[in-house]
Structure formats: structure tokens, C-alpha cells
């Protein structure tokens, strides 16, 4: 079965420190993976997707098929990065998103 | 464009009742998906509508049903409400299989 696991429910780092939010997946096909973010009092929005291989707001994520991981990284955290982050995969041939439980990231000043 | 809109914002119902939630997709979008997000959990896929038909369905009982109208708006109906149905219900719209845009959600409380 398809599954996305985010092992950390809470993650707290200091401003300027590196950030890594972990995501592991289980999927028999060729995965398409995403990171979604939800800032306080805002709706869920797409942060980045692995196929675009882009950096958004300083965040990057690399798909590692060998380790079935898609960790989100940022070298220098900023206070405005504090939010809820969800890793998700889309089932091939469909538009059904499977989400992880989410990680609440807090950046301390 | 206001993006995806949902109504109502909050709703309180009693166990056994029925509820209808509504969603208007982003302008130009033709596909609507519904998700349930329980407290402390990630969103779980309920079903997806395209061309007024249910195209995909998640692991939810038949008490959960939906509809899509010719203007692409959608409704989610839940019958015989259980306490466990209390959650945030999210609607997402997309143009076909492209990126999904989420609405603000409807918070349903079942007492």
C-alpha cells in the first residue's frame, strides 16, 4: 500500500541553523512527490515538487529512490519558515494525494 | 479570483444527522477532490469528481457521497454522522491532473 511517513511531529531549530524535515515513502510504482506547507491561518499550499527540481524559498528536496526518501532541506532557517509541512505523493495515473502526518516546524529567534 | 472557496466555515451537528459541505473551484478548474483531515493527522483522500462523475475514491464508507455540478462546483454529503467524522474537510481543485489548489476547509464537529 502507498504510505508516506514523516517521523517528526515537531521540529524546533534556531534562526540561521540548517533545517531538514524527513519524509519516507512506500510506493510500488514510480513516485511523484511533493511538499505542501501551511502557514498560520492560511490554507494548504504547494511548496515544491520533485519533478521540477527547483528551490522555493530556499528549500530543496531530492528524491532518493534507494532510500525511498524525499527530505526537505534549507541551509539557513528563517522565522517565517515556521509552519506545518506535509510530504505527499500522488498515485501514478491519478490525482489522488497521499499525505504524511505532517511536521510542525518552529524557528526560534 | 478568490481561489477555492468552501462553505460553511464551521458546522456543528449531532450524531446521526446528515451534513452537506460545498466547494467552488478555482476559476478554470474542472476537477474537485475532497479530503478529510482529523486533528493531528495529514489530509486523507475521500474522492474526486471530474465531468460530474466520481473518478477516484479513497477508503471511506458509502455514508460519504458527493456530487459535481455543471459549473464544476461540488458538494460532499455525509449521512448518519458519527463522532469520528469530526474533522476539517478540505476541497481541492485542479485542471485535470495538474496541481491541486486547496480551499480553507470546513470544520465539522459532531456531538
mmCIF file with all atom_site columns, C-alpha atoms in Angstrom:
data_model
loop_
_atom_site.group_PDB
_atom_site.id
_atom_site.type_symbol
_atom_site.label_atom_id
_atom_site.label_alt_id
_atom_site.label_comp_id
_atom_site.label_asym_id
_atom_site.label_entity_id
_atom_site.label_seq_id
_atom_site.pdbx_PDB_ins_code
_atom_site.Cartn_x
_atom_site.Cartn_y
_atom_site.Cartn_z
_atom_site.occupancy
_atom_site.B_iso_or_equiv
_atom_site.pdbx_formal_charge
_atom_site.auth_seq_id
_atom_site.auth_comp_id
_atom_site.auth_asym_id
_atom_site.auth_atom_id
_atom_site.pdbx_PDB_model_num
ATOM 1   C CA . UNK A 1 1   ? 0.000   0.000  0.000   1.00 0.00 ? 1   UNK A CA 1
ATOM 2   C CA . UNK A 1 2   ? 1.076   3.569  -0.579  1.00 0.00 ? 2   UNK A CA 1
ATOM 3   C CA . UNK A 1 3   ? 2.290   5.327  2.522   1.00 0.00 ? 3   UNK A CA 1
ATOM 4   C CA . UNK A 1 4   ? 4.113   8.495  3.462   1.00 0.00 ? 4   UNK A CA 1
ATOM 5   C CA . UNK A 1 5   ? 5.889   8.702  6.799   1.00 0.00 ? 5   UNK A CA 1
ATOM 6   C CA . UNK A 1 6   ? 7.110   11.853 8.496   1.00 0.00 ? 6   UNK A CA 1
ATOM 7   C CA . UNK A 1 7   ? 8.844   10.629 11.630  1.00 0.00 ? 7   UNK A CA 1
ATOM 8   C CA . UNK A 1 8   ? 8.987   14.003 13.410  1.00 0.00 ? 8   UNK A CA 1
ATOM 9   C CA . UNK A 1 9   ? 5.730   15.588 14.553  1.00 0.00 ? 9   UNK A CA 1
ATOM 10  C CA . UNK A 1 10  ? 7.589   18.575 15.957  1.00 0.00 ? 10  UNK A CA 1
ATOM 11  C CA . UNK A 1 11  ? 10.886  20.140 14.954  1.00 0.00 ? 11  UNK A CA 1
ATOM 12  C CA . UNK A 1 12  ? 12.410  23.199 16.531  1.00 0.00 ? 12  UNK A CA 1
ATOM 13  C CA . UNK A 1 13  ? 15.572  24.949 15.312  1.00 0.00 ? 13  UNK A CA 1
ATOM 14  C CA . UNK A 1 14  ? 17.191  28.328 15.793  1.00 0.00 ? 14  UNK A CA 1
ATOM 15  C CA . UNK A 1 15  ? 17.151  31.026 13.156  1.00 0.00 ? 15  UNK A CA 1
ATOM 16  C CA . UNK A 1 16  ? 20.103  30.653 10.828  1.00 0.00 ? 16  UNK A CA 1
ATOM 17  C CA . UNK A 1 17  ? 20.550  26.952 11.560  1.00 0.00 ? 17  UNK A CA 1
ATOM 18  C CA . UNK A 1 18  ? 20.082  24.280 8.883   1.00 0.00 ? 18  UNK A CA 1
ATOM 19  C CA . UNK A 1 19  ? 16.746  22.540 8.658   1.00 0.00 ? 19  UNK A CA 1
ATOM 20  C CA . UNK A 1 20  ? 15.910  19.036 7.477   1.00 0.00 ? 20  UNK A CA 1
ATOM 21  C CA . UNK A 1 21  ? 12.379  17.662 7.530   1.00 0.00 ? 21  UNK A CA 1
ATOM 22  C CA . UNK A 1 22  ? 12.325  13.937 6.922   1.00 0.00 ? 22  UNK A CA 1
ATOM 23  C CA . UNK A 1 23  ? 9.952   12.094 4.618   1.00 0.00 ? 23  UNK A CA 1
ATOM 24  C CA . UNK A 1 24  ? 9.963   8.433  3.666   1.00 0.00 ? 24  UNK A CA 1
ATOM 25  C CA . UNK A 1 25  ? 7.535   6.788  1.298   1.00 0.00 ? 25  UNK A CA 1
ATOM 26  C CA . UNK A 1 26  ? 6.305   3.377  0.296   1.00 0.00 ? 26  UNK A CA 1
ATOM 27  C CA . UNK A 1 27  ? 5.054   3.034  -3.266  1.00 0.00 ? 27  UNK A CA 1
ATOM 28  C CA . UNK A 1 28  ? 5.436   0.257  -5.804  1.00 0.00 ? 28  UNK A CA 1
ATOM 29  C CA . UNK A 1 29  ? 5.312   2.471  -8.880  1.00 0.00 ? 29  UNK A CA 1
ATOM 30  C CA . UNK A 1 30  ? 7.331   5.471  -9.955  1.00 0.00 ? 30  UNK A CA 1
ATOM 31  C CA . UNK A 1 31  ? 6.624   8.097  -7.306  1.00 0.00 ? 31  UNK A CA 1
ATOM 32  C CA . UNK A 1 32  ? 5.775   11.714 -7.811  1.00 0.00 ? 32  UNK A CA 1
ATOM 33  C CA . UNK A 1 33  ? 6.436   13.544 -4.559  1.00 0.00 ? 33  UNK A CA 1
ATOM 34  C CA . UNK A 1 34  ? 5.525   16.927 -3.155  1.00 0.00 ? 34  UNK A CA 1
ATOM 35  C CA . UNK A 1 35  ? 5.999   19.115 -0.126  1.00 0.00 ? 35  UNK A CA 1
ATOM 36  C CA . UNK A 1 36  ? 2.993   21.162 0.992   1.00 0.00 ? 36  UNK A CA 1
ATOM 37  C CA . UNK A 1 37  ? 3.140   23.924 3.592   1.00 0.00 ? 37  UNK A CA 1
ATOM 38  C CA . UNK A 1 38  ? 0.505   25.506 5.775   1.00 0.00 ? 38  UNK A CA 1
ATOM 39  C CA . UNK A 1 39  ? 1.390   28.801 7.430   1.00 0.00 ? 39  UNK A CA 1
ATOM 40  C CA . UNK A 1 40  ? -0.618  30.017 10.403  1.00 0.00 ? 40  UNK A CA 1
ATOM 41  C CA . UNK A 1 41  ? -4.199  30.891 9.416   1.00 0.00 ? 41  UNK A CA 1
ATOM 42  C CA . UNK A 1 42  ? -3.519  30.143 5.761   1.00 0.00 ? 42  UNK A CA 1
ATOM 43  C CA . UNK A 1 43  ? -4.604  27.338 3.512   1.00 0.00 ? 43  UNK A CA 1
ATOM 44  C CA . UNK A 1 44  ? -2.519  24.382 2.460   1.00 0.00 ? 44  UNK A CA 1
ATOM 45  C CA . UNK A 1 45  ? -0.289  25.265 -0.487  1.00 0.00 ? 45  UNK A CA 1
ATOM 46  C CA . UNK A 1 46  ? 2.241   23.530 -2.658  1.00 0.00 ? 46  UNK A CA 1
ATOM 47  C CA . UNK A 1 47  ? 5.843   24.313 -1.729  1.00 0.00 ? 47  UNK A CA 1
ATOM 48  C CA . UNK A 1 48  ? 7.719   22.202 -4.243  1.00 0.00 ? 48  UNK A CA 1
ATOM 49  C CA . UNK A 1 49  ? 7.567   19.011 -6.294  1.00 0.00 ? 49  UNK A CA 1
ATOM 50  C CA . UNK A 1 50  ? 10.436  16.685 -7.063  1.00 0.00 ? 50  UNK A CA 1
ATOM 51  C CA . UNK A 1 51  ? 9.981   16.685 -10.838 1.00 0.00 ? 51  UNK A CA 1
ATOM 52  C CA . UNK A 1 52  ? 10.633  20.406 -11.088 1.00 0.00 ? 52  UNK A CA 1
ATOM 53  C CA . UNK A 1 53  ? 13.899  20.159 -9.129  1.00 0.00 ? 53  UNK A CA 1
ATOM 54  C CA . UNK A 1 54  ? 13.567  23.788 -8.117  1.00 0.00 ? 54  UNK A CA 1
ATOM 55  C CA . UNK A 1 55  ? 14.355  25.725 -4.973  1.00 0.00 ? 55  UNK A CA 1
ATOM 56  C CA . UNK A 1 56  ? 11.434  27.563 -3.391  1.00 0.00 ? 56  UNK A CA 1
ATOM 57  C CA . UNK A 1 57  ? 12.011  29.998 -0.525  1.00 0.00 ? 57  UNK A CA 1
ATOM 58  C CA . UNK A 1 58  ? 15.455  28.457 -0.143  1.00 0.00 ? 58  UNK A CA 1
ATOM 59  C CA . UNK A 1 59  ? 14.052  24.938 0.315   1.00 0.00 ? 59  UNK A CA 1
ATOM 60  C CA . UNK A 1 60  ? 15.154  21.974 -1.765  1.00 0.00 ? 60  UNK A CA 1
ATOM 61  C CA . UNK A 1 61  ? 14.227  18.315 -1.738  1.00 0.00 ? 61  UNK A CA 1
ATOM 62  C CA . UNK A 1 62  ? 15.900  15.434 -3.511  1.00 0.00 ? 62  UNK A CA 1
ATOM 63  C CA . UNK A 1 63  ? 14.191  12.176 -4.310  1.00 0.00 ? 63  UNK A CA 1
ATOM 64  C CA . UNK A 1 64  ? 16.316  9.218  -3.190  1.00 0.00 ? 64  UNK A CA 1
ATOM 65  C CA . UNK A 1 65  ? 14.731  6.108  -4.651  1.00 0.00 ? 65  UNK A CA 1
ATOM 66  C CA . UNK A 1 66  ? 17.251  3.810  -2.983  1.00 0.00 ? 66  UNK A CA 1
ATOM 67  C CA . UNK A 1 67  ? 16.323  5.069  0.479   1.00 0.00 ? 67  UNK A CA 1
ATOM 68  C CA . UNK A 1 68  ? 12.716  5.877  -0.566  1.00 0.00 ? 68  UNK A CA 1
ATOM 69  C CA . UNK A 1 69  ? 13.128  9.318  0.919   1.00 0.00 ? 69  UNK A CA 1
ATOM 70  C CA . UNK A 1 70  ? 12.277  12.881 -0.053  1.00 0.00 ? 70  UNK A CA 1
ATOM 71  C CA . UNK A 1 71  ? 13.714  15.022 2.736   1.00 0.00 ? 71  UNK A CA 1
ATOM 72  C CA . UNK A 1 72  ? 13.160  18.787 2.708   1.00 0.00 ? 72  UNK A CA 1
ATOM 73  C CA . UNK A 1 73  ? 16.198  20.928 3.424   1.00 0.00 ? 73  UNK A CA 1
ATOM 74  C CA . UNK A 1 74  ? 17.114  24.542 3.926   1.00 0.00 ? 74  UNK A CA 1
ATOM 75  C CA . UNK A 1 75  ? 20.638  25.669 4.825   1.00 0.00 ? 75  UNK A CA 1
ATOM 76  C CA . UNK A 1 76  ? 19.646  28.709 6.913   1.00 0.00 ? 76  UNK A CA 1
ATOM 77  C CA . UNK A 1 77  ? 16.254  28.753 8.611   1.00 0.00 ? 77  UNK A CA 1
ATOM 78  C CA . UNK A 1 78  ? 14.250  31.970 8.884   1.00 0.00 ? 78  UNK A CA 1
ATOM 79  C CA . UNK A 1 79  ? 11.500  32.807 11.357  1.00 0.00 ? 79  UNK A CA 1
ATOM 80  C CA . UNK A 1 80  ? 8.930   32.985 8.564   1.00 0.00 ? 80  UNK A CA 1
ATOM 81  C CA . UNK A 1 81  ? 9.584   29.305 7.825   1.00 0.00 ? 81  UNK A CA 1
ATOM 82  C CA . UNK A 1 82  ? 7.631   28.372 10.942  1.00 0.00 ? 82  UNK A CA 1
ATOM 83  C CA . UNK A 1 83  ? 4.679   26.345 9.642   1.00 0.00 ? 83  UNK A CA 1
ATOM 84  C CA . UNK A 1 84  ? 3.180   22.904 9.245   1.00 0.00 ? 84  UNK A CA 1
ATOM 85  C CA . UNK A 1 85  ? 4.856   20.861 6.494   1.00 0.00 ? 85  UNK A CA 1
ATOM 86  C CA . UNK A 1 86  ? 3.323   17.860 4.763   1.00 0.00 ? 86  UNK A CA 1
ATOM 87  C CA . UNK A 1 87  ? 5.048   15.440 2.452   1.00 0.00 ? 87  UNK A CA 1
ATOM 88  C CA . UNK A 1 88  ? 2.758   13.828 -0.137  1.00 0.00 ? 88  UNK A CA 1
ATOM 89  C CA . UNK A 1 89  ? 2.880   11.505 -3.081  1.00 0.00 ? 89  UNK A CA 1
ATOM 90  C CA . UNK A 1 90  ? 0.487   11.235 -5.982  1.00 0.00 ? 90  UNK A CA 1
ATOM 91  C CA . UNK A 1 91  ? -0.683  7.853  -7.181  1.00 0.00 ? 91  UNK A CA 1
ATOM 92  C CA . UNK A 1 92  ? 0.518   7.287  -10.745 1.00 0.00 ? 92  UNK A CA 1
ATOM 93  C CA . UNK A 1 93  ? -2.243  7.757  -13.290 1.00 0.00 ? 93  UNK A CA 1
ATOM 94  C CA . UNK A 1 94  ? -4.489  9.513  -10.791 1.00 0.00 ? 94  UNK A CA 1
ATOM 95  C CA . UNK A 1 95  ? -4.585  12.784 -8.942  1.00 0.00 ? 95  UNK A CA 1
ATOM 96  C CA . UNK A 1 96  ? -5.049  11.213 -5.525  1.00 0.00 ? 96  UNK A CA 1
ATOM 97  C CA . UNK A 1 97  ? -2.642  12.670 -2.987  1.00 0.00 ? 97  UNK A CA 1
ATOM 98  C CA . UNK A 1 98  ? -1.405  10.564 -0.093  1.00 0.00 ? 98  UNK A CA 1
ATOM 99  C CA . UNK A 1 99  ? -0.154  12.744 2.765   1.00 0.00 ? 99  UNK A CA 1
ATOM 100 C CA . UNK A 1 100 ? 2.135   12.144 5.688   1.00 0.00 ? 100 UNK A CA 1
ATOM 101 C CA . UNK A 1 101 ? 1.111   13.165 9.194   1.00 0.00 ? 101 UNK A CA 1
ATOM 102 C CA . UNK A 1 102 ? 2.957   16.431 8.955   1.00 0.00 ? 102 UNK A CA 1
ATOM 103 C CA . UNK A 1 103 ? 5.802   18.108 10.840  1.00 0.00 ? 103 UNK A CA 1
ATOM 104 C CA . UNK A 1 104 ? 5.334   21.325 12.748  1.00 0.00 ? 104 UNK A CA 1
ATOM 105 C CA . UNK A 1 105 ? 8.466   23.394 12.255  1.00 0.00 ? 105 UNK A CA 1
ATOM 106 C CA . UNK A 1 106 ? 9.230   26.167 14.720  1.00 0.00 ? 106 UNK A CA 1
ATOM 107 C CA . UNK A 1 107 ? 12.089  28.568 14.110  1.00 0.00 ? 107 UNK A CA 1
ATOM 108 C CA . UNK A 1 108 ? 13.296  30.190 17.298  1.00 0.00 ? 108 UNK A CA 1
ATOM 109 C CA . UNK A 1 109 ? 14.790  33.688 17.174  1.00 0.00 ? 109 UNK A CA 1
ATOM 110 C CA . UNK B 2 1   ? -10.029 35.113 -8.456  1.00 0.00 ? 1   UNK B CA 1
ATOM 111 C CA . UNK B 2 2   ? -10.784 34.148 -4.860  1.00 0.00 ? 2   UNK B CA 1
ATOM 112 C CA . UNK B 2 3   ? -9.339  30.711 -5.419  1.00 0.00 ? 3   UNK B CA 1
ATOM 113 C CA . UNK B 2 4   ? -11.087 27.688 -3.987  1.00 0.00 ? 4   UNK B CA 1
ATOM 114 C CA . UNK B 2 5   ? -13.902 28.612 -1.641  1.00 0.00 ? 5   UNK B CA 1
ATOM 115 C CA . UNK B 2 6   ? -15.744 26.403 0.822   1.00 0.00 ? 6   UNK B CA 1
ATOM 116 C CA . UNK B 2 7   ? -18.888 26.831 2.882   1.00 0.00 ? 7   UNK B CA 1
ATOM 117 C CA . UNK B 2 8   ? -19.710 26.853 5.656   1.00 0.00 ? 8   UNK B CA 1
ATOM 118 C CA . UNK B 2 9   ? -16.579 27.645 7.635   1.00 0.00 ? 9   UNK B CA 1
ATOM 119 C CA . UNK B 2 10  ? -17.735 25.814 10.734  1.00 0.00 ? 10  UNK B CA 1
ATOM 120 C CA . UNK B 2 11  ? -20.550 23.398 11.411  1.00 0.00 ? 11  UNK B CA 1
ATOM 121 C CA . UNK B 2 12  ? -21.832 21.594 14.480  1.00 0.00 ? 12  UNK B CA 1
ATOM 122 C CA . UNK B 2 13  ? -24.027 18.546 14.034  1.00 0.00 ? 13  UNK B CA 1
ATOM 123 C CA . UNK B 2 14  ? -25.454 15.823 16.240  1.00 0.00 ? 14  UNK B CA 1
ATOM 124 C CA . UNK B 2 15  ? -24.615 12.147 15.849  1.00 0.00 ? 15  UNK B CA 1
ATOM 125 C CA . UNK B 2 16  ? -26.935 10.504 13.337  1.00 0.00 ? 16  UNK B CA 1
ATOM 126 C CA . UNK B 2 17  ? -27.633 13.681 11.382  1.00 0.00 ? 17  UNK B CA 1
ATOM 127 C CA . UNK B 2 18  ? -26.686 14.409 7.799   1.00 0.00 ? 18  UNK B CA 1
ATOM 128 C CA . UNK B 2 19  ? -24.459 17.211 6.534   1.00 0.00 ? 19  UNK B CA 1
ATOM 129 C CA . UNK B 2 20  ? -23.687 18.863 3.192   1.00 0.00 ? 20  UNK B CA 1
ATOM 130 C CA . UNK B 2 21  ? -20.480 20.764 2.552   1.00 0.00 ? 21  UNK B CA 1
ATOM 131 C CA . UNK B 2 22  ? -19.920 22.915 -0.502  1.00 0.00 ? 22  UNK B CA 1
ATOM 132 C CA . UNK B 2 23  ? -16.944 23.808 -2.651  1.00 0.00 ? 23  UNK B CA 1
ATOM 133 C CA . UNK B 2 24  ? -16.403 26.213 -5.522  1.00 0.00 ? 24  UNK B CA 1
ATOM 134 C CA . UNK B 2 25  ? -13.263 25.515 -7.530  1.00 0.00 ? 25  UNK B CA 1
ATOM 135 C CA . UNK B 2 26  ? -10.682 27.994 -8.697  1.00 0.00 ? 26  UNK B CA 1
ATOM 136 C CA . UNK B 2 27  ? -11.634 29.684 -11.944 1.00 0.00 ? 27  UNK B CA 1
ATOM 137 C CA . UNK B 2 28  ? -10.750 27.483 -14.924 1.00 0.00 ? 28  UNK B CA 1
ATOM 138 C CA . UNK B 2 29  ? -10.507 24.265 -12.914 1.00 0.00 ? 29  UNK B CA 1
ATOM 139 C CA . UNK B 2 30  ? -12.654 21.256 -13.766 1.00 0.00 ? 30  UNK B CA 1
ATOM 140 C CA . UNK B 2 31  ? -11.664 18.676 -11.156 1.00 0.00 ? 31  UNK B CA 1
ATOM 141 C CA . UNK B 2 32  ? -12.572 18.682 -7.476  1.00 0.00 ? 32  UNK B CA 1
ATOM 142 C CA . UNK B 2 33  ? -11.105 16.437 -4.788  1.00 0.00 ? 33  UNK B CA 1
ATOM 143 C CA . UNK B 2 34  ? -12.226 16.124 -1.170  1.00 0.00 ? 34  UNK B CA 1
ATOM 144 C CA . UNK B 2 35  ? -10.020 15.298 1.802   1.00 0.00 ? 35  UNK B CA 1
ATOM 145 C CA . UNK B 2 36  ? -10.694 14.674 5.480   1.00 0.00 ? 36  UNK B CA 1
ATOM 146 C CA . UNK B 2 37  ? -8.143  15.936 7.981   1.00 0.00 ? 37  UNK B CA 1
ATOM 147 C CA . UNK B 2 38  ? -8.544  14.660 11.514  1.00 0.00 ? 38  UNK B CA 1
ATOM 148 C CA . UNK B 2 39  ? -6.819  16.530 14.323  1.00 0.00 ? 39  UNK B CA 1
ATOM 149 C CA . UNK B 2 40  ? -3.079  15.934 14.257  1.00 0.00 ? 40  UNK B CA 1
ATOM 150 C CA . UNK B 2 41  ? -3.199  13.993 11.013  1.00 0.00 ? 41  UNK B CA 1
ATOM 151 C CA . UNK B 2 42  ? -2.477  14.693 7.384   1.00 0.00 ? 42  UNK B CA 1
ATOM 152 C CA . UNK B 2 43  ? -5.333  15.030 4.901   1.00 0.00 ? 43  UNK B CA 1
ATOM 153 C CA . UNK B 2 44  ? -6.906  11.754 3.731   1.00 0.00 ? 44  UNK B CA 1
ATOM 154 C CA . UNK B 2 45  ? -8.364  11.447 0.251   1.00 0.00 ? 45  UNK B CA 1
ATOM 155 C CA . UNK B 2 46  ? -12.121 10.860 0.157   1.00 0.00 ? 46  UNK B CA 1
ATOM 156 C CA . UNK B 2 47  ? -12.973 11.100 -3.549  1.00 0.00 ? 47  UNK B CA 1
ATOM 157 C CA . UNK B 2 48  ? -12.502 13.094 -6.722  1.00 0.00 ? 48  UNK B CA 1
ATOM 158 C CA . UNK B 2 49  ? -15.006 14.416 -9.259  1.00 0.00 ? 49  UNK B CA 1
ATOM 159 C CA . UNK B 2 50  ? -14.463 15.171 -12.913 1.00 0.00 ? 50  UNK B CA 1
ATOM 160 C CA . UNK B 2 51  ? -17.113 15.821 -15.545 1.00 0.00 ? 51  UNK B CA 1
ATOM 161 C CA . UNK B 2 52  ? -19.793 15.361 -12.881 1.00 0.00 ? 52  UNK B CA 1
ATOM 162 C CA . UNK B 2 53  ? -18.687 11.810 -12.129 1.00 0.00 ? 53  UNK B CA 1
ATOM 163 C CA . UNK B 2 54  ? -16.738 10.245 -9.295  1.00 0.00 ? 54  UNK B CA 1
ATOM 164 C CA . UNK B 2 55  ? -13.373 9.330  -10.801 1.00 0.00 ? 55  UNK B CA 1
ATOM 165 C CA . UNK B 2 56  ? -11.414 8.135  -7.775  1.00 0.00 ? 56  UNK B CA 1
ATOM 166 C CA . UNK B 2 57  ? -12.438 7.069  -4.295  1.00 0.00 ? 57  UNK B CA 1
ATOM 167 C CA . UNK B 2 58  ? -10.479 6.573  -1.116  1.00 0.00 ? 58  UNK B CA 1
ATOM 168 C CA . UNK B 2 59  ? -11.163 4.195  1.735   1.00 0.00 ? 59  UNK B CA 1
ATOM 169 C CA . UNK B 2 60  ? -14.325 5.815  3.054   1.00 0.00 ? 60  UNK B CA 1
ATOM 170 C CA . UNK B 2 61  ? -17.737 4.214  3.642   1.00 0.00 ? 61  UNK B CA 1
ATOM 171 C CA . UNK B 2 62  ? -20.767 4.794  1.453   1.00 0.00 ? 62  UNK B CA 1
ATOM 172 C CA . UNK B 2 63  ? -22.057 7.270  4.040   1.00 0.00 ? 63  UNK B CA 1
ATOM 173 C CA . UNK B 2 64  ? -19.753 9.685  2.259   1.00 0.00 ? 64  UNK B CA 1
ATOM 174 C CA . UNK B 2 65  ? -21.116 10.743 -1.105  1.00 0.00 ? 65  UNK B CA 1
ATOM 175 C CA . UNK B 2 66  ? -20.639 13.649 -3.419  1.00 0.00 ? 66  UNK B CA 1
ATOM 176 C CA . UNK B 2 67  ? -21.777 15.485 -6.432  1.00 0.00 ? 67  UNK B CA 1
ATOM 177 C CA . UNK B 2 68  ? -20.319 17.788 -9.038  1.00 0.00 ? 68  UNK B CA 1
ATOM 178 C CA . UNK B 2 69  ? -22.455 20.317 -10.871 1.00 0.00 ? 69  UNK B CA 1
ATOM 179 C CA . UNK B 2 70  ? -22.139 21.548 -14.479 1.00 0.00 ? 70  UNK B CA 1
ATOM 180 C CA . UNK B 2 71  ? -20.357 24.692 -13.212 1.00 0.00 ? 71  UNK B CA 1
ATOM 181 C CA . UNK B 2 72  ? -17.737 22.362 -11.607 1.00 0.00 ? 72  UNK B CA 1
ATOM 182 C CA . UNK B 2 73  ? -18.728 23.203 -8.037  1.00 0.00 ? 73  UNK B CA 1
ATOM 183 C CA . UNK B 2 74  ? -19.111 20.254 -5.740  1.00 0.00 ? 74  UNK B CA 1
ATOM 184 C CA . UNK B 2 75  ? -20.856 19.003 -2.626  1.00 0.00 ? 75  UNK B CA 1
ATOM 185 C CA . UNK B 2 76  ? -19.790 16.470 -0.051  1.00 0.00 ? 76  UNK B CA 1
ATOM 186 C CA . UNK B 2 77  ? -22.587 14.706 1.825   1.00 0.00 ? 77  UNK B CA 1
ATOM 187 C CA . UNK B 2 78  ? -22.140 12.642 4.943   1.00 0.00 ? 78  UNK B CA 1
ATOM 188 C CA . UNK B 2 79  ? -25.049 10.612 6.291   1.00 0.00 ? 79  UNK B CA 1
ATOM 189 C CA . UNK B 2 80  ? -25.579 9.077  9.718   1.00 0.00 ? 80  UNK B CA 1
ATOM 190 C CA . UNK B 2 81  ? -22.831 11.169 11.277  1.00 0.00 ? 81  UNK B CA 1
ATOM 191 C CA . UNK B 2 82  ? -20.502 9.555  13.800  1.00 0.00 ? 82  UNK B CA 1
ATOM 192 C CA . UNK B 2 83  ? -18.378 11.249 16.417  1.00 0.00 ? 83  UNK B CA 1
ATOM 193 C CA . UNK B 2 84  ? -15.355 10.117 14.416  1.00 0.00 ? 84  UNK B CA 1
ATOM 194 C CA . UNK B 2 85  ? -16.460 12.195 11.446  1.00 0.00 ? 85  UNK B CA 1
ATOM 195 C CA . UNK B 2 86  ? -15.412 15.327 13.319  1.00 0.00 ? 86  UNK B CA 1
ATOM 196 C CA . UNK B 2 87  ? -12.611 16.788 11.227  1.00 0.00 ? 87  UNK B CA 1
ATOM 197 C CA . UNK B 2 88  ? -11.547 19.532 8.855   1.00 0.00 ? 88  UNK B CA 1
ATOM 198 C CA . UNK B 2 89  ? -12.860 18.809 5.376   1.00 0.00 ? 89  UNK B CA 1
ATOM 199 C CA . UNK B 2 90  ? -10.718 20.175 2.587   1.00 0.00 ? 90  UNK B CA 1
ATOM 200 C CA . UNK B 2 91  ? -11.663 20.700 -1.013  1.00 0.00 ? 91  UNK B CA 1
ATOM 201 C CA . UNK B 2 92  ? -9.012  20.954 -3.709  1.00 0.00 ? 92  UNK B CA 1
ATOM 202 C CA . UNK B 2 93  ? -9.463  21.861 -7.335  1.00 0.00 ? 93  UNK B CA 1
ATOM 203 C CA . UNK B 2 94  ? -7.274  21.318 -10.357 1.00 0.00 ? 94  UNK B CA 1
ATOM 204 C CA . UNK B 2 95  ? -7.307  21.455 -14.113 1.00 0.00 ? 95  UNK B CA 1
ATOM 205 C CA . UNK B 2 96  ? -7.363  17.778 -14.932 1.00 0.00 ? 96  UNK B CA 1
ATOM 206 C CA . UNK B 2 97  ? -4.383  16.039 -13.346 1.00 0.00 ? 97  UNK B CA 1
ATOM 207 C CA . UNK B 2 98  ? -2.376  19.192 -12.707 1.00 0.00 ? 98  UNK B CA 1
ATOM 208 C CA . UNK B 2 99  ? -1.530  20.847 -9.386  1.00 0.00 ? 99  UNK B CA 1
ATOM 209 C CA . UNK B 2 100 ? -4.256  20.835 -6.760  1.00 0.00 ? 100 UNK B CA 1
ATOM 210 C CA . UNK B 2 101 ? -5.198  24.087 -5.054  1.00 0.00 ? 101 UNK B CA 1
ATOM 211 C CA . UNK B 2 102 ? -6.767  23.793 -1.638  1.00 0.00 ? 102 UNK B CA 1
ATOM 212 C CA . UNK B 2 103 ? -9.604  25.683 -0.031  1.00 0.00 ? 103 UNK B CA 1
ATOM 213 C CA . UNK B 2 104 ? -9.617  26.897 3.573   1.00 0.00 ? 104 UNK B CA 1
ATOM 214 C CA . UNK B 2 105 ? -11.682 23.945 4.743   1.00 0.00 ? 105 UNK B CA 1
ATOM 215 C CA . UNK B 2 106 ? -14.885 23.368 6.684   1.00 0.00 ? 106 UNK B CA 1
ATOM 216 C CA . UNK B 2 107 ? -14.529 22.418 10.339  1.00 0.00 ? 107 UNK B CA 1
ATOM 217 C CA . UNK B 2 108 ? -17.188 19.819 11.215  1.00 0.00 ? 108 UNK B CA 1
ATOM 218 C CA . UNK B 2 109 ? -17.883 18.976 14.842  1.00 0.00 ? 109 UNK B CA 1
ATOM 219 C CA . UNK B 2 110 ? -20.173 16.058 15.631  1.00 0.00 ? 110 UNK B CA 1
ATOM 220 C CA . UNK B 2 111 ? -21.556 15.954 19.173  1.00 0.00 ? 111 UNK B CA 1
#
